[in-house]
Amino acid sequence: MIILKNAAQIQAMREAGRIVARALEATREAIRPGVSTWELDRIAARVFEQHQARPAFLGYPSGSSNPFPATITASINDEILHGIPSKTRILKEGDIVSIDTGCHYQGFVGDSAYTMGVGRISSEAQRLLEVTERALYVGIEAARPGHETRDIARAVQHFVESHGFNVIRGYAGHGVGREMHEDPEVPVYWPGPLEWVRLRKYYRSAPLRPGMTFAIEPMVSAGHPATAELDDEWTVVMVDQALSAHFEHTLAILEGEPLILTQL
Ligand code: MG
Ligand code: MG
């Protein structure tokens, strides 16, 4: 069930989103060779604390036997999602690192992510970051009334593939509101005609309406799109160990252009 938000609720989500943006900005400023992903986690946690916001990832999902143990996810190089911050994961020159975080603030959630190079990175890595970030804005551009979630997926996928990269398929954006994960699912991949019969039960397109709030999050690989989960039951890696990048914003659908909630 898709929960539409009124103007006041969207305003509250904008506040939650702004705090997420501040936390991400603080991590961005700290990224350099020699920094551990644990230190980045502490930096984001402090920003949430200062704003009396509650980390959305820490302890998620509640009731699980293996809840996520940190405030951010930090995923390096061929890790695409859900990397667990650690004092022993030290960033080094040439790495790319994806930082994802979210918080609860006054009853609502914001969720956002970016990928950044550590020091000097290869031109191929730089191109991957640029294409993935631009793909997010291609998706945002398609997020308006009259379109459906599948139009977002197709636009992002087409953009990414036209630059020679691949979108990851098993993970998707999602509605965001009082909970971090609400309906609808917002994929960045849409099966072609030959796959449709086999995959249609996994893909449902939702018409976009003003008041919908959701995250768009292109996850892009420089290699094959297949992923696997590590033994920690969180970290998602590329099977072929290719570099991968991830950009995400939470936004609100309005009558015209959408409102990006997770920016400063
Ligand atoms: Mg996220
Ligand atoms: Mg998300």
Coordinates of C-alpha atoms and ligand atoms in Angstrom, one line a residue:
M1 CA 0.0 0.0 0.0
I2 CA 1.4 3.4 -1.1
I3 CA 1.1 6.1 1.6
L4 CA 0.7 9.6 0.2
K5 CA 2.1 12.5 2.2
N6 CA 0.5 15.9 2.6
A7 CA 2.4 19.2 2.4
A8 CA 3.2 19.2 6.2
Q9 CA 4.5 15.7 6.1
I10 CA 6.6 16.4 3.1
Q11 CA 8.0 19.4 5.0
A12 CA 8.9 17.1 8.0
M13 CA 10.6 14.7 5.6
R14 CA 12.6 17.5 4.1
E15 CA 14.0 18.2 7.6
A16 CA 14.9 14.5 8.1
G17 CA 16.4 14.6 4.6
R18 CA 18.5 17.7 5.4
I19 CA 20.0 16.0 8.4
V20 CA 20.9 13.0 6.3
A21 CA 22.6 15.3 3.8
R22 CA 24.5 17.0 6.6
A23 CA 25.7 13.6 7.9
L24 CA 26.8 12.5 4.4
E25 CA 28.5 15.9 3.8
A26 CA 30.5 15.4 7.0
T27 CA 31.7 11.9 5.9
R28 CA 32.6 13.3 2.5
E29 CA 34.9 15.9 4.0
A30 CA 36.6 13.2 6.0
I31 CA 37.3 10.7 3.2
R32 CA 41.0 10.4 2.5
P33 CA 43.7 7.7 2.4
G34 CA 44.3 6.3 5.9
V35 CA 40.8 6.9 7.3
S36 CA 38.8 3.8 8.5
T37 CA 35.2 3.3 7.7
W38 CA 34.6 3.1 11.4
E39 CA 35.7 6.7 11.8
L40 CA 33.3 7.7 9.0
D41 CA 30.6 5.9 10.9
R42 CA 31.4 7.9 14.1
I43 CA 31.3 11.2 12.1
A44 CA 27.8 10.5 10.8
A45 CA 26.6 9.2 14.2
R46 CA 27.7 12.5 15.7
V47 CA 25.7 14.6 13.2
F48 CA 22.6 12.6 13.9
E49 CA 23.2 13.0 17.7
Q50 CA 23.6 16.8 17.3
H51 CA 20.2 17.0 15.6
Q52 CA 18.5 14.5 17.9
A53 CA 17.9 12.3 14.9
R54 CA 17.9 8.5 15.3
P55 CA 20.0 6.4 12.9
A56 CA 17.7 4.4 10.7
F57 CA 20.2 1.6 9.8
L58 CA 21.6 0.9 13.3
G59 CA 19.7 -2.2 14.6
Y60 CA 17.8 -2.7 11.4
P61 CA 15.6 -4.7 10.9
S62 CA 14.3 -4.7 14.5
G63 CA 13.8 -8.2 15.8
S64 CA 16.4 -9.6 13.5
S65 CA 19.1 -12.0 14.8
N66 CA 21.7 -10.1 12.7
P67 CA 20.7 -6.5 12.8
F68 CA 22.9 -3.9 11.0
P69 CA 25.5 -2.8 13.6
A70 CA 26.3 0.7 12.5
T71 CA 25.0 4.1 11.4
I72 CA 26.3 4.1 7.8
T73 CA 27.0 1.4 5.3
A74 CA 30.5 1.8 3.8
S75 CA 31.1 -0.3 0.7
I76 CA 34.6 -0.2 -0.9
N77 CA 35.3 -0.9 -4.6
D78 CA 33.6 -4.2 -5.7
E79 CA 31.3 -4.0 -2.6
I80 CA 28.1 -2.5 -3.8
L81 CA 25.9 -2.3 -0.7
H82 CA 25.7 -2.7 3.0
G83 CA 29.4 -2.9 3.9
I84 CA 29.9 -2.9 7.7
P85 CA 32.1 -0.1 9.0
S86 CA 35.2 -1.4 10.7
K87 CA 38.4 -0.1 12.4
T88 CA 40.3 -2.5 10.1
R89 CA 38.9 -1.2 6.8
I90 CA 41.3 1.6 6.0
L91 CA 40.7 3.6 2.8
K92 CA 43.6 3.8 0.5
E93 CA 44.5 6.0 -2.5
G94 CA 42.6 4.9 -5.6
D95 CA 39.7 3.2 -3.8
I96 CA 36.1 4.2 -4.4
V97 CA 33.8 4.1 -1.3
S98 CA 30.0 4.2 -1.2
I99 CA 28.4 5.7 1.9
D100 CA 24.7 5.2 2.6
T101 CA 22.8 6.4 5.6
G102 CA 19.4 7.3 6.9
C103 CA 17.7 8.7 10.0
H104 CA 14.4 9.1 11.7
Y105 CA 13.5 12.6 12.7
Q106 CA 10.2 13.8 14.1
G107 CA 8.5 10.7 12.8
F108 CA 9.9 10.5 9.3
V109 CA 12.9 9.0 7.5
G110 CA 15.4 10.2 5.0
D111 CA 17.7 7.9 3.0
S112 CA 20.6 8.9 0.8
A113 CA 23.9 7.6 -0.6
Y114 CA 26.9 8.7 -2.7
T115 CA 30.1 7.2 -3.9
M116 CA 33.4 9.0 -3.9
G117 CA 37.0 8.4 -4.9
V118 CA 39.8 8.3 -2.3
G119 CA 42.7 10.5 -3.4
R120 CA 43.5 10.0 -7.1
I121 CA 41.4 7.3 -8.8
S122 CA 41.6 5.8 -12.3
S123 CA 39.8 7.5 -15.2
E124 CA 37.5 4.4 -15.5
A125 CA 36.5 4.7 -11.8
Q126 CA 35.9 8.4 -12.3
R127 CA 33.7 7.8 -15.3
L128 CA 31.7 5.1 -13.3
L129 CA 31.1 7.7 -10.5
E130 CA 30.0 10.4 -13.0
V131 CA 27.7 8.1 -14.9
T132 CA 26.1 6.7 -11.7
E133 CA 25.5 10.1 -10.3
R134 CA 24.0 11.4 -13.5
A135 CA 21.8 8.3 -13.7
L136 CA 20.3 9.3 -10.4
Y137 CA 19.3 12.7 -11.9
V138 CA 18.0 11.0 -15.1
G139 CA 15.8 9.0 -12.7
I140 CA 14.7 12.1 -10.8
E141 CA 13.9 13.8 -14.1
A142 CA 11.5 10.9 -14.9
A143 CA 9.8 11.1 -11.5
R144 CA 6.7 13.1 -12.2
P145 CA 2.9 12.6 -12.4
G146 CA 1.9 10.9 -15.7
H147 CA 4.8 8.5 -15.4
E148 CA 5.2 5.2 -13.6
T149 CA 8.0 3.7 -11.6
R150 CA 8.9 1.6 -14.6
D151 CA 9.6 4.8 -16.6
I152 CA 12.2 5.7 -13.9
A153 CA 13.7 2.2 -14.2
R154 CA 13.9 2.3 -18.0
A155 CA 15.4 5.8 -18.1
V156 CA 18.1 5.0 -15.5
Q157 CA 18.9 1.6 -17.1
H158 CA 19.0 3.1 -20.7
F159 CA 21.3 5.9 -19.5
V160 CA 23.7 3.5 -17.7
E161 CA 23.8 0.9 -20.5
S162 CA 24.4 3.6 -23.1
H163 CA 27.6 4.4 -21.2
G164 CA 28.8 0.8 -21.2
F165 CA 27.9 0.0 -17.6
N166 CA 25.3 -2.2 -16.0
V167 CA 22.6 -1.6 -13.4
I168 CA 22.3 -4.0 -10.5
R169 CA 19.1 -5.9 -10.7
G170 CA 18.4 -7.6 -7.3
Y171 CA 18.0 -4.4 -5.3
A172 CA 15.8 -1.4 -5.8
G173 CA 14.7 1.9 -4.5
H174 CA 11.7 2.1 -2.3
G175 CA 9.0 4.2 -0.7
V176 CA 10.2 6.2 2.3
G177 CA 8.0 7.8 5.0
R178 CA 7.4 6.9 8.6
E179 CA 9.3 3.7 7.8
M180 CA 12.5 3.4 5.8
H181 CA 11.0 0.8 3.4
E182 CA 7.5 1.4 2.2
D183 CA 5.7 0.7 -1.1
P184 CA 6.3 1.0 -3.9
E185 CA 9.5 -0.7 -5.0
V186 CA 11.4 1.6 -7.4
P187 CA 13.7 -0.5 -9.5
V188 CA 16.5 0.8 -11.8
Y189 CA 16.2 -2.2 -14.1
W190 CA 13.2 -3.2 -16.1
P191 CA 13.0 -6.6 -17.9
G192 CA 13.0 -6.6 -21.7
P193 CA 10.3 -8.5 -23.7
L194 CA 12.3 -11.7 -23.7
E195 CA 12.6 -11.8 -20.0
W196 CA 9.2 -10.5 -19.2
V197 CA 7.4 -13.8 -19.0
R198 CA 9.9 -15.2 -16.5
L199 CA 10.4 -12.0 -14.4
R200 CA 7.0 -10.3 -14.5
K201 CA 6.0 -11.7 -11.1
Y202 CA 8.9 -9.7 -9.5
Y203 CA 8.2 -6.4 -11.2
R204 CA 5.1 -4.2 -10.6
S205 CA 4.9 -0.7 -11.9
A206 CA 3.2 2.0 -9.9
P207 CA 1.7 5.2 -11.4
L208 CA 3.3 8.3 -9.9
R209 CA 1.1 10.7 -8.0
P210 CA 1.7 13.9 -6.0
G211 CA 2.4 13.1 -2.4
M212 CA 4.4 9.9 -3.1
T213 CA 7.8 9.9 -1.4
F214 CA 10.5 7.4 -2.3
A215 CA 14.1 6.8 -2.9
I216 CA 15.7 6.3 -6.3
E217 CA 19.1 4.6 -6.1
P218 CA 21.0 3.5 -9.1
M219 CA 23.6 0.8 -8.3
V220 CA 26.0 0.5 -11.2
S221 CA 28.7 -2.0 -12.0
A222 CA 31.6 -1.5 -14.4
G223 CA 31.4 -5.3 -15.0
H224 CA 28.8 -8.0 -14.9
P225 CA 25.7 -7.1 -12.8
A226 CA 25.6 -10.3 -10.7
T227 CA 25.9 -9.8 -7.0
A228 CA 26.5 -12.1 -3.9
E229 CA 26.2 -11.7 -0.2
L230 CA 29.2 -12.2 2.1
D231 CA 29.2 -14.5 5.2
D232 CA 28.5 -11.4 7.4
E233 CA 25.0 -11.6 5.8
W234 CA 25.2 -7.9 5.0
T235 CA 27.9 -7.0 2.5
V236 CA 26.8 -7.3 -1.1
V237 CA 29.7 -7.7 -3.6
M238 CA 30.0 -8.0 -7.3
V239 CA 30.6 -11.6 -8.3
D240 CA 33.2 -10.6 -10.9
Q241 CA 34.9 -8.1 -8.4
A242 CA 34.3 -5.2 -10.7
L243 CA 34.1 -1.7 -9.4
S244 CA 30.6 -0.5 -8.4
A245 CA 28.9 2.7 -7.4
H246 CA 25.7 3.8 -5.7
F247 CA 23.9 7.2 -5.6
E248 CA 20.6 7.7 -3.8
H249 CA 18.2 10.5 -3.0
T250 CA 14.8 10.4 -1.3
L251 CA 12.3 12.7 -3.1
A252 CA 8.7 13.8 -3.1
I253 CA 6.5 13.7 -6.2
L254 CA 4.8 17.1 -6.7
E255 CA 2.6 18.4 -9.6
G256 CA 5.7 19.4 -11.6
E257 CA 9.3 18.6 -10.8
P258 CA 9.9 16.4 -7.8
L259 CA 11.4 17.8 -4.6
I260 CA 14.7 16.3 -3.6
L261 CA 14.4 15.8 0.2
T262 CA 17.9 14.6 1.0
Q263 CA 19.9 17.6 0.0
L264 CA 21.3 20.5 2.1
Ligands
MG1 MG 20.1 4.2 1.3
MG2 MG 17.4 3.2 0.1

